[in-house]
C-alpha cells in the first residue's frame, strides 16, 4: 500500500504565507510526478502545481509567481510554499503522486489539508 500524509494547512490572513508538506510512504518503487491540487467549495478539483523527476515544473496561472513547488524524490517528499495568499486560495489542498507500486503505475492521493485565507 501507498500512503500520502499532508501537513501545514491552517488559517492565514490575506498576504500571508503557508508551507504545505506531503510525505509518501509504503510500497513505492518509483515516483515520476509529484503534484498539488486544490478544491474549493462548490468547485472542481484543480491542479495547482506539479513537478517531475526530470525537474520540469508547471503552475496554474492563478498561482504563478506566488506559489513554489519543491520536491525530494529521494525521500518521496514534496512541499508547496504559498506566498501572498488571497481569499480565493481558500480550499482543501491535496497532494498526488504518479508512482509505481510493483509493476503498476497509478495516481495516489493524500487526504487533504484545509487552507483558509481570511481576515
mmCIF file of C-alpha atoms in Angstrom:
data_model
loop_
_atom_site.group_PDB
_atom_site.id
_atom_site.type_symbol
_atom_site.label_atom_id
_atom_site.label_comp_id
_atom_site.label_asym_id
_atom_site.label_seq_id
_atom_site.Cartn_x
_atom_site.Cartn_y
_atom_site.Cartn_z
ATOM 1 C CA UNK A 1 0.000 0.000 0.000
ATOM 2 C CA UNK A 2 0.942 3.616 -0.550
ATOM 3 C CA UNK A 3 0.129 6.411 1.872
ATOM 4 C CA UNK A 4 0.415 10.174 1.481
ATOM 5 C CA UNK A 5 0.241 12.444 4.504
ATOM 6 C CA UNK A 6 -0.125 16.202 4.166
ATOM 7 C CA UNK A 7 0.548 18.830 6.796
ATOM 8 C CA UNK A 8 0.873 22.584 7.117
ATOM 9 C CA UNK A 9 -2.606 23.843 6.376
ATOM 10 C CA UNK A 10 -4.396 26.382 8.519
ATOM 11 C CA UNK A 11 -5.853 29.855 8.768
ATOM 12 C CA UNK A 12 -3.851 32.784 7.438
ATOM 13 C CA UNK A 13 -4.584 36.427 6.705
ATOM 14 C CA UNK A 14 -4.533 37.773 3.144
ATOM 15 C CA UNK A 15 -0.970 38.474 2.105
ATOM 16 C CA UNK A 16 0.389 35.834 4.441
ATOM 17 C CA UNK A 17 2.292 32.644 3.743
ATOM 18 C CA UNK A 18 1.940 28.941 4.419
ATOM 19 C CA UNK A 19 4.081 25.933 3.604
ATOM 20 C CA UNK A 20 2.448 22.585 2.909
ATOM 21 C CA UNK A 21 4.308 19.303 3.168
ATOM 22 C CA UNK A 22 3.473 15.857 1.829
ATOM 23 C CA UNK A 23 5.306 12.654 2.629
ATOM 24 C CA UNK A 24 4.684 9.451 0.715
ATOM 25 C CA UNK A 25 5.389 6.044 2.207
ATOM 26 C CA UNK A 26 4.710 2.388 1.617
ATOM 27 C CA UNK A 27 5.433 0.074 -1.289
ATOM 28 C CA UNK A 28 6.738 2.689 -3.684
ATOM 29 C CA UNK A 29 9.099 1.524 -6.390
ATOM 30 C CA UNK A 30 9.411 4.856 -8.173
ATOM 31 C CA UNK A 31 7.713 8.245 -8.467
ATOM 32 C CA UNK A 32 7.680 10.174 -11.730
ATOM 33 C CA UNK A 33 5.348 13.074 -10.877
ATOM 34 C CA UNK A 34 4.523 14.950 -7.684
ATOM 35 C CA UNK A 35 1.702 17.481 -7.674
ATOM 36 C CA UNK A 36 -0.573 19.653 -5.586
ATOM 37 C CA UNK A 37 -4.256 20.080 -6.345
ATOM 38 C CA UNK A 38 -6.967 22.044 -4.568
ATOM 39 C CA UNK A 39 -10.726 22.017 -4.340
ATOM 40 C CA UNK A 40 -12.784 24.955 -3.170
ATOM 41 C CA UNK A 41 -16.399 24.523 -2.021
ATOM 42 C CA UNK A 42 -18.693 24.038 -4.988
ATOM 43 C CA UNK A 43 -15.823 23.857 -7.463
ATOM 44 C CA UNK A 44 -13.967 21.123 -9.255
ATOM 45 C CA UNK A 45 -10.567 19.963 -8.092
ATOM 46 C CA UNK A 46 -7.843 21.799 -9.982
ATOM 47 C CA UNK A 47 -4.128 21.376 -10.494
ATOM 48 C CA UNK A 48 -2.080 23.949 -8.600
ATOM 49 C CA UNK A 49 1.477 22.857 -9.340
ATOM 50 C CA UNK A 50 3.391 19.801 -10.457
ATOM 51 C CA UNK A 51 6.958 18.655 -10.810
ATOM 52 C CA UNK A 52 8.617 15.692 -12.473
ATOM 53 C CA UNK A 53 11.627 13.608 -11.591
ATOM 54 C CA UNK A 54 13.324 15.236 -14.559
ATOM 55 C CA UNK A 55 12.900 18.682 -12.998
ATOM 56 C CA UNK A 56 10.054 20.134 -15.047
ATOM 57 C CA UNK A 57 7.549 22.252 -13.150
ATOM 58 C CA UNK A 58 4.114 23.527 -14.046
ATOM 59 C CA UNK A 59 1.864 26.036 -12.289
ATOM 60 C CA UNK A 60 -1.720 27.158 -12.608
ATOM 61 C CA UNK A 61 -1.868 30.695 -13.945
ATOM 62 C CA UNK A 62 -3.648 31.821 -10.786
ATOM 63 C CA UNK A 63 -0.657 30.940 -8.576
ATOM 64 C CA UNK A 64 2.322 31.739 -10.799
ATOM 65 C CA UNK A 65 4.783 33.997 -9.040
ATOM 66 C CA UNK A 66 3.219 33.315 -5.626
ATOM 67 C CA UNK A 67 3.485 29.545 -5.104
ATOM 68 C CA UNK A 68 6.560 27.350 -5.413
ATOM 69 C CA UNK A 69 6.613 23.556 -5.542
ATOM 70 C CA UNK A 70 9.662 21.763 -4.204
ATOM 71 C CA UNK A 71 10.394 18.077 -4.048
ATOM 72 C CA UNK A 72 12.891 15.500 -2.928
ATOM 73 C CA UNK A 73 12.350 12.344 -4.921
ATOM 74 C CA UNK A 74 14.997 10.520 -2.883
ATOM 75 C CA UNK A 75 12.784 10.665 0.213
ATOM 76 C CA UNK A 76 9.376 10.823 -1.507
ATOM 77 C CA UNK A 77 8.541 14.246 -0.115
ATOM 78 C CA UNK A 78 7.107 17.388 -1.654
ATOM 79 C CA UNK A 79 6.345 20.890 -0.468
ATOM 80 C CA UNK A 80 4.239 23.842 -1.574
ATOM 81 C CA UNK A 81 5.382 27.279 -0.465
ATOM 82 C CA UNK A 82 2.459 29.665 -0.739
ATOM 83 C CA UNK A 83 3.119 33.399 -0.504
ATOM 84 C CA UNK A 84 0.911 36.457 -0.970
ATOM 85 C CA UNK A 85 -2.138 34.359 -0.205
ATOM 86 C CA UNK A 86 -5.542 35.586 -1.323
ATOM 87 C CA UNK A 87 -9.040 34.686 -0.102
ATOM 88 C CA UNK A 88 -9.615 32.887 -3.393
ATOM 89 C CA UNK A 89 -6.802 30.478 -2.461
ATOM 90 C CA UNK A 90 -9.080 29.061 0.240
ATOM 91 C CA UNK A 91 -9.560 25.363 -0.483
ATOM 92 C CA UNK A 92 -8.688 21.862 0.575
ATOM 93 C CA UNK A 93 -5.235 21.099 -0.811
ATOM 94 C CA UNK A 94 -4.363 17.570 -1.901
ATOM 95 C CA UNK A 95 -1.017 16.100 -2.816
ATOM 96 C CA UNK A 96 -0.763 13.492 -5.548
ATOM 97 C CA UNK A 97 1.970 11.274 -6.861
ATOM 98 C CA UNK A 98 2.147 9.199 -10.021
ATOM 99 C CA UNK A 99 4.063 6.212 -8.848
ATOM 100 C CA UNK A 100 4.833 2.574 -9.362
ATOM 101 C CA UNK A 101 3.939 0.101 -6.653
ATOM 102 C CA UNK A 102 5.290 -3.147 -8.015
ATOM 103 C CA UNK A 103 4.661 -3.223 -11.788
ATOM 104 C CA UNK A 104 1.615 -0.968 -11.662
ATOM 105 C CA UNK A 105 1.777 2.804 -12.254
ATOM 106 C CA UNK A 106 -1.103 4.919 -10.962
ATOM 107 C CA UNK A 107 -2.085 8.082 -9.103
ATOM 108 C CA UNK A 108 -2.121 8.143 -5.330
ATOM 109 C CA UNK A 109 -3.747 10.931 -3.310
ATOM 110 C CA UNK A 110 -3.397 12.379 0.146
ATOM 111 C CA UNK A 111 -6.359 13.018 2.423
ATOM 112 C CA UNK A 112 -6.239 16.796 2.000
ATOM 113 C CA UNK A 113 -5.427 19.728 4.255
ATOM 114 C CA UNK A 114 -7.580 22.830 4.675
ATOM 115 C CA UNK A 115 -6.159 26.229 3.801
ATOM 116 C CA UNK A 116 -8.289 29.214 4.748
ATOM 117 C CA UNK A 117 -7.300 32.755 3.810
ATOM 118 C CA UNK A 118 -9.383 35.276 5.683
ATOM 119 C CA UNK A 119 -9.056 38.471 7.669
#
